[in-house]
Coordinates of C-alpha atoms in Angstrom, one line a residue:
Chain P
M1 CA 77.4 60.8 58.4
S2 CA 74.0 59.8 57.1
I3 CA 70.8 59.4 59.1
R4 CA 70.5 56.0 57.5
Y5 CA 73.8 54.9 59.0
W6 CA 72.8 56.0 62.5
L7 CA 69.4 54.4 62.2
H8 CA 71.0 51.1 61.1
L9 CA 73.5 51.3 64.0
Y10 CA 70.7 52.1 66.4
F11 CA 68.8 49.0 65.3
V12 CA 71.9 46.8 65.5
L13 CA 72.4 48.0 69.1
I14 CA 68.7 47.5 69.9
R15 CA 68.8 44.0 68.5
S16 CA 71.8 43.1 70.7
S17 CA 70.1 44.7 73.7
I18 CA 67.0 42.5 73.1
R19 CA 69.2 39.5 72.8
S20 CA 70.9 40.4 76.1
G21 CA 67.5 40.7 77.7
M22 CA 66.3 37.4 76.4
Q23 CA 69.1 35.7 78.4
Y24 CA 66.8 36.1 81.3
K25 CA 63.5 34.9 79.8
M26 CA 61.7 34.3 83.1
N27 CA 62.4 37.9 84.1
F28 CA 61.1 39.2 80.8
L29 CA 57.8 37.1 80.9
L30 CA 57.1 38.0 84.5
G31 CA 57.8 41.6 83.9
T32 CA 55.4 41.7 80.9
F33 CA 52.6 40.1 82.8
L34 CA 53.0 42.2 85.9
A35 CA 53.1 45.4 83.8
A36 CA 50.0 44.5 82.0
G37 CA 48.2 43.6 85.2
I38 CA 49.2 46.8 87.0
Q39 CA 48.1 48.9 84.0
I40 CA 44.7 47.3 83.7
A41 CA 44.2 47.6 87.5
E42 CA 45.0 51.3 87.3
F43 CA 42.5 51.9 84.6
L44 CA 39.9 49.8 86.3
M45 CA 40.1 52.1 89.3
I46 CA 39.5 55.2 87.3
A47 CA 36.7 53.4 85.5
I48 CA 35.0 52.5 88.8
V49 CA 35.2 56.0 90.0
L50 CA 33.9 57.5 86.8
N51 CA 31.1 55.0 86.6
K52 CA 29.9 56.1 90.0
F53 CA 29.9 59.8 89.3
G54 CA 29.1 59.7 85.6
A55 CA 31.4 62.2 84.2
V56 CA 34.2 64.5 85.5
K57 CA 33.5 68.2 84.7
G58 CA 31.8 67.2 81.4
W59 CA 34.4 64.5 80.4
S60 CA 32.8 61.1 79.7
L61 CA 34.4 57.8 80.6
Y62 CA 35.3 57.3 76.9
E63 CA 37.1 60.6 76.8
V64 CA 39.0 59.9 80.0
G65 CA 39.9 56.5 78.7
Y66 CA 41.2 58.2 75.5
L67 CA 43.5 60.5 77.6
F68 CA 44.7 57.6 79.6
A69 CA 45.5 55.4 76.6
V70 CA 47.3 58.1 74.6
M71 CA 49.5 58.8 77.6
T72 CA 50.2 55.1 78.1
L73 CA 51.1 54.6 74.5
S74 CA 53.3 57.7 74.2
K75 CA 55.1 56.8 77.4
T76 CA 55.6 53.2 76.2
L77 CA 57.0 54.5 72.9
Y78 CA 59.4 56.8 74.7
R79 CA 60.5 54.3 77.3
S80 CA 61.0 51.4 74.8
F81 CA 63.2 53.4 72.5
A82 CA 65.1 55.5 75.0
N83 CA 65.0 53.5 78.1
D84 CA 68.3 54.3 79.7
V85 CA 67.9 58.1 79.2
H86 CA 65.6 57.6 82.2
H87 CA 68.3 55.7 84.0
L88 CA 71.2 58.1 83.4
E89 CA 71.7 58.4 87.1
N90 CA 73.1 54.9 87.2
Y91 CA 75.6 55.8 84.6
L92 CA 76.7 58.9 86.4
T93 CA 77.1 57.2 89.8
S94 CA 78.9 54.1 88.5
G95 CA 81.0 55.9 85.9
D96 CA 79.7 53.7 83.1
L97 CA 79.2 56.8 81.0
D98 CA 82.9 56.9 80.4
Q99 CA 82.6 53.8 78.3
L100 CA 80.0 55.3 76.1
L101 CA 82.2 58.3 75.6
T102 CA 85.1 56.2 74.2
R103 CA 83.0 55.0 71.3
P104 CA 82.7 56.9 68.0
V105 CA 78.9 57.1 68.5
P106 CA 76.8 60.0 69.8
V107 CA 76.4 59.4 73.5
L108 CA 72.7 59.9 73.4
L109 CA 72.4 57.2 70.7
A110 CA 74.5 54.8 72.7
L111 CA 72.5 55.5 75.8
M112 CA 69.1 55.1 74.1
S113 CA 70.0 51.7 72.7
Q114 CA 71.1 50.3 76.1
N115 CA 68.7 47.9 77.8
F116 CA 66.0 48.2 75.2
R117 CA 62.7 47.2 76.9
M118 CA 59.9 45.7 75.0
M119 CA 56.7 46.7 76.9
P120 CA 54.0 44.4 75.4
G121 CA 52.0 44.7 78.6
E122 CA 51.7 48.5 78.3
L123 CA 51.2 48.2 74.6
L124 CA 48.3 45.8 74.9
Q125 CA 46.6 47.7 77.6
G126 CA 47.0 51.0 75.9
G127 CA 45.9 49.6 72.6
F128 CA 42.9 48.0 74.1
I129 CA 41.6 51.0 76.0
L130 CA 42.2 53.2 73.0
T131 CA 40.2 51.0 70.7
W132 CA 37.4 50.7 73.2
A133 CA 37.3 54.5 73.7
L134 CA 37.5 55.4 70.0
H135 CA 34.9 52.7 69.2
G136 CA 32.5 54.0 71.9
M137 CA 32.8 57.6 70.7
M138 CA 32.3 56.6 67.1
Q139 CA 29.2 54.7 67.9
A140 CA 27.9 57.7 69.7
G141 CA 28.7 59.8 66.6
Q142 CA 31.0 62.1 68.6
I143 CA 34.0 61.5 66.3
T144 CA 34.7 60.1 62.8
W145 CA 37.4 57.9 61.3
I146 CA 39.6 60.9 60.8
A147 CA 40.3 60.7 64.6
V148 CA 42.3 57.5 64.1
P149 CA 45.2 58.9 62.1
F150 CA 45.2 62.1 64.2
T151 CA 45.5 59.9 67.3
F152 CA 48.6 58.1 65.9
L153 CA 50.2 61.5 65.2
V154 CA 49.4 62.6 68.7
I155 CA 51.0 59.5 70.2
L156 CA 54.2 60.2 68.2
T157 CA 54.4 63.9 69.2
G158 CA 53.5 62.9 72.7
A159 CA 56.4 60.4 72.8
A160 CA 58.7 63.2 71.6
I161 CA 57.5 65.6 74.3
L162 CA 57.9 63.0 77.0
F163 CA 61.4 62.1 75.7
A164 CA 62.4 65.8 75.8
I165 CA 61.1 66.1 79.4
G166 CA 63.0 62.9 80.4
L167 CA 66.2 64.1 78.7
T168 CA 66.1 67.5 80.3
T169 CA 65.5 65.9 83.7
A170 CA 68.3 63.4 83.1
T171 CA 70.7 66.2 82.0
A172 CA 70.1 67.9 85.4
G173 CA 72.0 64.9 86.7
F174 CA 75.3 66.3 85.4
W175 CA 75.0 68.9 88.2
L176 CA 72.9 67.1 90.8
T177 CA 74.1 63.5 90.2
R178 CA 71.1 62.1 92.1
I179 CA 67.9 62.8 90.1
N180 CA 65.5 60.2 91.4
E181 CA 63.3 62.7 93.2
L182 CA 63.3 65.1 90.4
Q183 CA 62.2 62.4 88.0
T184 CA 59.3 61.5 90.3
L185 CA 58.1 65.0 89.9
T186 CA 58.7 65.8 86.2
E187 CA 58.0 62.3 84.9
D188 CA 55.9 60.0 87.1
A189 CA 53.7 62.5 89.0
S190 CA 53.0 64.8 86.0
Q191 CA 52.3 61.9 83.7
T192 CA 49.8 60.5 86.1
A193 CA 48.2 63.9 86.6
V194 CA 47.4 64.4 82.9
R195 CA 45.6 61.0 82.7
Y196 CA 42.7 63.1 83.9
P197 CA 41.3 66.1 82.1
L198 CA 43.2 69.3 83.1
V199 CA 40.0 71.1 83.8
L200 CA 39.9 69.2 87.0
Y201 CA 42.9 71.1 88.4
P202 CA 43.3 74.7 89.7
V203 CA 44.6 77.2 87.2
W204 CA 48.1 77.4 88.7
L205 CA 48.6 73.6 88.4
R206 CA 47.1 73.6 84.9
S207 CA 49.7 76.2 83.9
I208 CA 52.5 74.2 85.4
L209 CA 51.4 71.2 83.4
L210 CA 51.3 73.1 80.2
V211 CA 54.2 75.5 80.5
V212 CA 56.8 74.3 83.0
I213 CA 56.4 70.5 82.4
P214 CA 54.5 70.5 79.1
V215 CA 52.9 67.1 79.6
G216 CA 49.5 68.7 78.9
F217 CA 50.4 68.8 75.2
V218 CA 50.8 65.0 75.1
N219 CA 47.1 64.2 75.4
Y220 CA 44.9 66.9 76.8
V221 CA 45.4 69.7 74.4
P222 CA 45.1 67.6 71.2
S223 CA 42.1 65.8 72.5
L224 CA 40.3 69.1 72.9
F225 CA 40.3 69.2 69.1
I226 CA 40.2 65.6 68.1
L227 CA 37.4 64.6 70.5
R228 CA 35.4 67.8 71.1
G229 CA 36.1 69.9 68.0
E230 CA 37.3 72.8 70.2
L231 CA 40.0 75.3 69.2
G232 CA 40.6 74.2 65.6
A233 CA 42.8 72.1 63.3
W234 CA 45.7 74.4 63.9
V235 CA 46.1 72.6 67.2
L236 CA 47.7 69.6 65.5
L237 CA 50.3 71.8 63.8
G238 CA 50.8 73.6 67.1
I239 CA 51.4 70.2 68.9
I240 CA 54.1 69.3 66.3
L241 CA 55.7 72.7 66.8
V242 CA 55.7 72.2 70.6
A243 CA 57.2 68.8 70.3
A244 CA 59.9 70.1 67.9
I245 CA 60.8 73.0 70.2
C246 CA 60.9 70.7 73.3
L247 CA 63.2 68.3 71.4
F248 CA 65.5 71.0 70.2
A249 CA 65.8 72.7 73.6
S250 CA 66.4 69.4 75.4
M251 CA 69.1 68.4 73.0
K252 CA 70.9 71.7 73.4
F253 CA 70.7 71.4 77.2
W254 CA 72.0 67.8 76.9
T255 CA 75.0 68.9 74.9
F256 CA 75.7 71.6 77.4
G257 CA 75.3 69.2 80.3
M258 CA 77.7 66.7 78.6
S259 CA 80.5 69.3 78.7
R260 CA 80.0 69.5 82.4
Y261 CA 80.5 65.8 82.9
Q262 CA 82.8 65.2 85.8
S263 CA 83.1 61.4 85.7
T264 CA 83.8 59.5 88.9
G265 CA 87.0 58.4 90.7
S266 CA 88.4 55.1 89.7
Chain Y
M1 CA 120.2 77.2 44.4
G2 CA 122.3 75.0 42.0
I3 CA 121.0 72.1 40.0
M4 CA 121.3 68.8 41.8
T5 CA 122.5 65.8 39.9
E6 CA 120.3 62.7 39.9
E7 CA 122.7 61.0 42.4
A8 CA 122.6 64.0 44.7
V9 CA 118.8 63.9 44.7
R10 CA 118.9 60.2 45.6
T11 CA 121.3 60.6 48.5
E12 CA 119.3 63.6 49.7
L13 CA 116.1 61.5 49.6
E14 CA 117.8 58.7 51.4
R15 CA 119.0 61.1 54.0
L16 CA 115.5 62.3 54.6
A17 CA 114.1 58.8 54.8
D18 CA 116.7 57.8 57.4
K19 CA 116.2 60.9 59.5
E20 CA 112.4 60.6 59.6
E21 CA 111.2 63.0 62.2
P22 CA 109.3 61.5 65.1
R23 CA 105.7 62.3 64.6
P24 CA 103.9 63.6 67.8
M25 CA 100.9 61.4 68.4
I26 CA 99.7 62.5 71.9
E27 CA 100.3 66.1 73.0
A28 CA 99.2 67.6 76.2
R29 CA 99.9 71.3 76.9
G30 CA 99.4 72.9 80.3
L31 CA 96.5 70.5 81.3
H32 CA 94.6 71.5 84.4
K33 CA 91.6 69.8 85.8
Q34 CA 89.6 71.1 88.8
F35 CA 86.7 69.4 90.3
K36 CA 84.1 71.5 92.1
T37 CA 82.0 69.9 94.7
P38 CA 79.5 71.8 96.8
V39 CA 80.4 71.9 100.4
V40 CA 78.0 69.5 102.3
K41 CA 76.1 71.3 105.0
E42 CA 75.4 69.9 108.4
G43 CA 72.5 70.2 110.7
S44 CA 68.8 70.5 109.8
F45 CA 67.7 70.7 106.2
A46 CA 71.3 69.8 105.3
G47 CA 70.2 68.3 101.9
I48 CA 68.3 71.3 100.7
R49 CA 70.9 73.8 102.0
T50 CA 73.6 71.8 100.2
L51 CA 71.6 72.1 97.0
F52 CA 71.4 75.8 97.2
T53 CA 74.9 76.5 98.5
R54 CA 77.3 78.7 96.7
E55 CA 80.3 77.4 98.5
Y56 CA 82.4 74.9 96.6
R57 CA 85.4 72.9 97.5
V58 CA 87.8 73.0 94.6
K59 CA 90.0 70.0 94.2
E60 CA 92.9 70.3 91.7
A61 CA 93.2 66.8 90.3
V62 CA 95.7 67.7 87.6
K63 CA 98.0 70.7 87.7
D64 CA 99.8 71.9 84.6
I65 CA 100.8 68.7 82.9
S66 CA 102.5 68.9 79.5
F67 CA 104.1 66.2 77.5
T68 CA 104.5 64.9 74.0
I69 CA 104.3 61.2 73.0
N70 CA 105.6 60.3 69.5
Q71 CA 104.2 57.7 67.2
G72 CA 105.4 54.3 68.1
D73 CA 106.3 55.1 71.7
F74 CA 105.5 52.8 74.6
I75 CA 105.0 55.0 77.6
G76 CA 104.4 54.0 81.2
Y77 CA 102.3 56.4 83.2
I78 CA 102.5 55.7 86.8
G79 CA 101.7 57.3 90.1
P80 CA 100.1 56.4 93.4
N81 CA 96.3 56.1 93.8
G82 CA 94.5 59.4 93.5
A83 CA 97.5 61.1 91.9
G84 CA 95.6 62.1 88.8
K85 CA 96.4 59.3 86.4
S86 CA 92.9 58.4 85.5
T87 CA 91.9 62.0 85.2
T88 CA 94.7 62.6 82.7
I89 CA 93.7 59.5 80.7
K90 CA 90.1 60.7 80.7
M91 CA 91.1 64.1 79.4
L92 CA 93.3 62.5 76.7
T93 CA 90.5 60.2 75.5
G94 CA 87.9 63.0 75.4
I95 CA 85.8 61.8 78.3
L96 CA 86.6 64.8 80.5
H97 CA 87.0 68.4 79.4
P98 CA 90.1 69.9 80.8
S99 CA 89.6 73.1 83.0
S100 CA 92.4 74.6 80.9
G101 CA 95.1 73.5 78.6
E102 CA 95.0 71.5 75.3
V103 CA 95.1 68.0 74.2
R104 CA 95.9 66.8 70.7
I105 CA 95.6 63.2 69.5
G106 CA 97.3 63.0 66.1
G107 CA 96.8 66.7 65.8
V108 CA 93.1 66.6 66.6
D109 CA 91.3 68.0 69.7
P110 CA 89.4 65.2 71.3
H111 CA 87.0 67.6 72.9
R112 CA 85.9 69.4 69.8
H113 CA 86.0 66.3 67.6
R114 CA 85.4 63.5 70.1
R115 CA 84.0 61.0 67.6
R116 CA 86.7 61.5 65.1
V117 CA 89.4 61.1 67.7
V118 CA 88.0 58.0 69.5
S119 CA 87.6 56.2 66.2
R120 CA 91.4 56.1 66.1
L121 CA 91.8 55.1 69.7
G122 CA 91.7 51.8 71.5
V123 CA 90.9 52.1 75.1
V124 CA 91.0 49.3 77.7
F125 CA 89.9 49.9 81.3
G126 CA 91.2 46.9 83.3
Q127 CA 88.6 47.6 86.0
R128 CA 85.6 47.3 83.8
S129 CA 84.7 45.5 80.6
Q130 CA 83.9 47.3 77.4
L131 CA 82.0 44.2 76.1
W132 CA 78.4 43.3 76.2
W133 CA 78.0 41.5 79.4
D134 CA 75.3 39.1 78.5
L135 CA 76.2 38.3 74.9
P136 CA 78.7 35.8 73.5
V137 CA 82.2 37.3 73.0
K138 CA 81.8 37.1 69.2
D139 CA 78.6 39.2 69.3
S140 CA 80.5 42.0 70.9
Y141 CA 82.9 42.1 68.1
E142 CA 80.1 42.2 65.6
I143 CA 78.5 45.2 67.3
L144 CA 81.9 47.0 67.6
A145 CA 82.6 46.4 63.9
H146 CA 79.3 48.2 63.1
M147 CA 80.2 51.0 65.4
Y148 CA 83.7 51.6 64.0
K149 CA 82.6 50.9 60.5
V150 CA 84.9 48.0 60.0
G151 CA 83.9 46.0 56.9
D152 CA 83.1 42.3 57.1
K153 CA 86.3 41.2 55.3
E154 CA 88.5 43.4 57.3
R155 CA 86.8 42.4 60.5
D156 CA 87.2 38.6 59.8
L157 CA 90.8 39.1 58.8
R158 CA 91.7 41.1 62.0
L159 CA 89.7 38.8 64.3
G160 CA 91.6 35.8 62.8
Q161 CA 94.9 37.5 63.7
L162 CA 93.8 38.6 67.1
S163 CA 92.3 35.2 67.9
E164 CA 95.6 33.6 67.0
L165 CA 97.7 36.0 69.1
L166 CA 95.3 36.1 72.1
G167 CA 93.8 32.6 72.0
L168 CA 90.2 33.8 71.7
G169 CA 89.0 30.5 70.2
E170 CA 88.5 28.8 73.6
F171 CA 85.8 31.2 74.7
W172 CA 84.5 32.5 71.4
T173 CA 80.8 31.7 72.1
T174 CA 80.8 32.1 75.9
P175 CA 78.8 35.0 77.3
V176 CA 81.2 37.7 78.6
R177 CA 79.9 37.4 82.2
K178 CA 81.1 33.8 82.4
L179 CA 84.7 34.5 81.3
S180 CA 87.6 34.3 83.8
L181 CA 89.4 37.6 84.5
G182 CA 92.3 36.6 82.2
Q183 CA 90.0 35.6 79.4
R184 CA 88.0 38.8 79.8
M185 CA 91.0 40.9 79.6
R186 CA 92.2 39.2 76.4
A187 CA 88.8 39.6 74.9
D188 CA 88.7 43.3 75.9
I189 CA 92.1 44.0 74.4
A190 CA 91.1 42.3 71.2
A191 CA 88.0 44.5 71.2
S192 CA 90.1 47.6 71.5
M193 CA 92.2 46.5 68.4
L194 CA 89.3 45.6 66.1
H195 CA 89.3 48.9 64.3
D196 CA 93.1 49.0 64.0
P197 CA 93.6 52.2 66.1
D198 CA 96.8 54.2 66.0
V199 CA 96.9 54.8 69.7
L200 CA 96.1 52.5 72.6
F201 CA 95.3 53.6 76.2
M202 CA 95.7 50.8 78.6
D203 CA 94.5 51.5 82.1
E204 CA 95.7 48.7 84.3
P205 CA 95.3 45.9 81.8
T206 CA 97.1 43.4 84.1
I207 CA 95.2 44.2 87.3
G208 CA 94.3 41.0 89.2
L209 CA 95.8 38.6 86.7
D210 CA 97.9 35.6 87.5
V211 CA 101.5 35.4 86.4
T212 CA 100.8 33.4 83.2
A213 CA 98.0 35.7 82.1
K214 CA 100.1 38.8 82.8
R215 CA 102.9 37.4 80.7
S216 CA 100.7 36.7 77.7
I217 CA 99.2 40.2 77.9
R218 CA 102.6 41.7 78.1
E219 CA 103.9 39.8 75.2
F220 CA 100.9 40.8 73.1
L221 CA 101.4 44.5 74.0
K222 CA 105.0 44.2 73.1
T223 CA 104.1 42.8 69.7
L224 CA 101.6 45.5 69.1
N225 CA 104.3 48.1 69.7
T226 CA 107.3 46.7 68.0
E227 CA 105.7 44.9 65.0
F228 CA 102.6 47.0 64.4
G229 CA 104.1 50.3 65.5
K230 CA 101.2 51.2 67.8
T231 CA 101.6 54.1 70.2
I232 CA 100.8 52.8 73.7
L233 CA 100.2 54.6 76.9
L234 CA 100.1 52.2 79.8
T235 CA 99.1 52.9 83.4
T236 CA 99.7 50.2 85.9
H237 CA 100.7 49.5 89.5
D238 CA 102.8 46.5 88.5
M239 CA 106.3 47.8 88.1
D240 CA 107.3 44.7 86.2
D241 CA 104.9 45.8 83.4
I242 CA 106.7 49.1 83.2
E243 CA 110.2 47.6 83.4
Q244 CA 109.6 45.0 80.7
L245 CA 107.6 47.1 78.3
C246 CA 108.2 50.8 78.5
E247 CA 111.1 52.8 77.2
R248 CA 109.9 55.9 78.9
V249 CA 108.1 56.5 82.1
M250 CA 106.1 59.5 83.3
V251 CA 105.4 59.7 87.0
I252 CA 102.5 61.7 88.3
N253 CA 102.1 62.7 91.9
H254 CA 99.7 65.1 93.5
G255 CA 98.5 66.0 90.1
Q256 CA 101.9 67.0 88.7
L257 CA 104.5 65.3 86.6
S258 CA 107.3 64.6 88.9
Y259 CA 109.4 62.6 86.4
D260 CA 109.5 62.1 82.6
G261 CA 112.3 60.1 81.1
T262 CA 113.8 56.7 80.6
I263 CA 113.9 54.0 83.3
E264 CA 117.7 54.0 83.4
E265 CA 117.8 57.8 84.0
L266 CA 115.2 57.3 86.7
R267 CA 117.3 54.7 88.5
E268 CA 120.3 57.0 88.2
K269 CA 118.4 60.0 89.4
I270 CA 117.1 58.3 92.5
G271 CA 120.5 56.7 93.1
L272 CA 119.4 53.8 95.2
P273 CA 122.5 51.8 96.2
T274 CA 123.6 48.5 94.8
T275 CA 124.2 45.8 97.4
I276 CA 127.2 43.5 97.3
R277 CA 127.4 40.6 99.7
V278 CA 130.8 38.7 99.9
T279 CA 130.9 35.4 101.7
F280 CA 134.4 34.5 102.9
A281 CA 135.9 31.0 103.0
D282 CA 137.3 31.6 106.5
A283 CA 138.0 34.5 108.9
W284 CA 138.0 38.0 107.5
S285 CA 139.1 41.4 108.8
I286 CA 138.8 45.0 107.8
P287 CA 141.9 47.0 108.3
L288 CA 141.1 49.8 110.7
P289 CA 143.1 52.7 112.0
A290 CA 144.8 51.7 115.3
G291 CA 142.6 51.9 118.4
E292 CA 139.3 51.9 116.5
N293 CA 136.5 49.3 116.7
L294 CA 134.3 48.2 113.8
R295 CA 131.3 50.4 113.9
L296 CA 128.5 50.1 111.3
P297 CA 127.9 51.6 109.0
L298 CA 131.5 52.1 108.1
E299 CA 132.6 54.2 105.3
V300 CA 135.6 52.7 103.3
R301 CA 137.5 55.2 101.2
L302 CA 139.6 54.0 98.3
P303 CA 142.9 55.6 97.5
S304 CA 141.3 57.2 94.4
G305 CA 138.9 59.0 96.8
E306 CA 135.8 56.9 95.9
A307 CA 133.8 55.4 98.8
F308 CA 131.4 52.7 99.7
R309 CA 129.7 51.6 103.0
V310 CA 129.9 48.4 105.0
V311 CA 126.3 47.9 106.3
E312 CA 126.2 44.4 107.7
T313 CA 128.7 41.8 108.8
G314 CA 128.5 38.2 110.0
P315 CA 130.9 35.5 111.0
D316 CA 131.6 34.6 107.4
F317 CA 130.2 37.5 105.3
V318 CA 130.3 41.3 104.7
R319 CA 127.5 43.3 103.0
V320 CA 128.3 46.6 101.5
E321 CA 126.3 49.3 99.6
A322 CA 127.5 51.6 96.9
N323 CA 126.2 53.8 94.3
R324 CA 127.2 52.4 90.9
Q325 CA 127.2 55.8 89.3
Q326 CA 130.0 56.8 91.6
I327 CA 132.1 53.7 92.0
R328 CA 132.8 50.6 89.9
A329 CA 131.9 47.2 91.4
V330 CA 135.3 45.9 90.3
D331 CA 137.1 48.4 92.5
I332 CA 135.0 47.5 95.5
L333 CA 135.7 43.8 95.0
R334 CA 139.4 44.4 94.6
E335 CA 139.4 46.2 98.0
M336 CA 137.3 43.5 99.6
A337 CA 139.5 40.7 98.3
A338 CA 142.2 42.1 100.6
W339 CA 140.0 41.4 103.7
G340 CA 139.9 37.6 103.3
E341 CA 139.5 34.8 100.9
A342 CA 136.2 35.3 99.0
A343 CA 134.1 32.2 98.5
D344 CA 131.0 33.7 97.0
I345 CA 129.8 37.0 95.6
H346 CA 126.2 38.2 95.3
T347 CA 125.2 41.6 93.8
E348 CA 121.8 43.0 93.9
E349 CA 120.5 45.9 91.8
P350 CA 117.9 48.1 93.5
A351 CA 114.5 46.8 92.7
F352 CA 112.5 49.0 90.4
E353 CA 109.7 48.9 92.8
D354 CA 111.9 50.6 95.4
V355 CA 113.0 53.2 92.9
I356 CA 109.4 54.1 92.3
H357 CA 108.6 54.1 95.9
K358 CA 111.3 56.7 96.4
V359 CA 109.9 58.9 93.6
Y360 CA 106.4 58.8 95.1

């Protein structure tokens, strides 16, 4: 089975998913505007705080904006293309996973293509803050144009890492069934935490955010090199490696979890 | 070995063609399924203690089930709620991994090669739709055609056939969520047939349908089996479905197969009585030994030694019960004719529903 076939099928499924969503236009428009509004408000809060105190532990407003935007864009990428991985719990409690299993398609692919969510609100907000931050730092001579392609790469690897974390958390659902609280911890809370530079946190928390839930590799670690020239160019290769390892491990765990699937009563 | 003449070869070939061995399509060998659920603790911190508990309650949903279903068979799989029907079906279709035992669909293990097996299966769950809820019916078929790699030409041809047989035309462009239950079921069955599967699993396809809708579904399933040679495994709570469609029934109860055979054999095995009610034109009397009154139920023994029972009497009728495997109805009627002048005779076979009730 070729990659091209699966990609094609994925896009056929995504397309029907979008068409399904468009049946409820009002819901879509409202959701988009609200998401954009909430996102902007969140960043404004950070901006106000930073403006007051100047910089956090040597990180400027531009740099924090950059961290924030990369996280938002990586998350948007992950959540648009693999939305229902995050919602596996619903499939487990309702037994809808059974249906996906009766199709000659990898379950993960079927799951990822369900309820595709376009997130223009998040995309606009993330794109705007990123442009603003990059522009500001270029004006100041802190970075050069080379930062732009690096940033795109980092957004991609970040999405892969977030996906791996999401998939691993979801897989725990095969044993726990209810994974809401776990997701709050491994996805929401940790993603919010790394919108700020990790130097802000005590060492133990920093280690957790780098080793246990490796969200630190989404934006913080690469920005050390891209924005501040610390560490070295090998960091970028390292990030790709981390993303690959995370993906591989989470897929293995997923396959193992699938074999433990108990379904529900009818 | 001698040399065969051309004629001998031909007759040999014909013999082989006639005696085509039935090909096993669905095989289950020693299937077990246990569900482990952690014992829920009570008291303070119940949730956390449950999470870390090592105590499990083991529920044996399916215990040692084995059977073979041949190509072209139409099998009814019945049992009360919670008997393990759905669990078995889920193991056969590769949704659940059995705790022990083996499944083969057309010789292939659905747990090791799930995608390969399910591409040859059609599965219908009556309780929930397989279609895309918010999209027009025709869109679902398009997506499914992509999934099962059905070419455009083949897809259109098959949809044409299915549409004719199931009357899909009337709701072709309606979103699935707006279909009536009967329409939805037809659409679902068509969806399961789009890739021309060898085996069909039908889990309660007539649930909640009215008489007309049930009939059209039954007719279609019959056609699929007899004309297209599909192997069908049907679970249902509607005994009319079973009686009208299936040659063979398997009954599961408490996770075990309690019966596997034809409907006739099942009737015989259970031996529910046939009822005969004779209405007499005028007074009737049953010859009794001197000094005895008529006490029901009364056993009447024929000279040949066979017996039947009188269970109910009225001013102008007598109702008797007998097991048809032990005594012929003609013999009973001959005996009863001596009791008075018969005006009307009504015989009732045991309802299949009652037979099943007895097996459960």
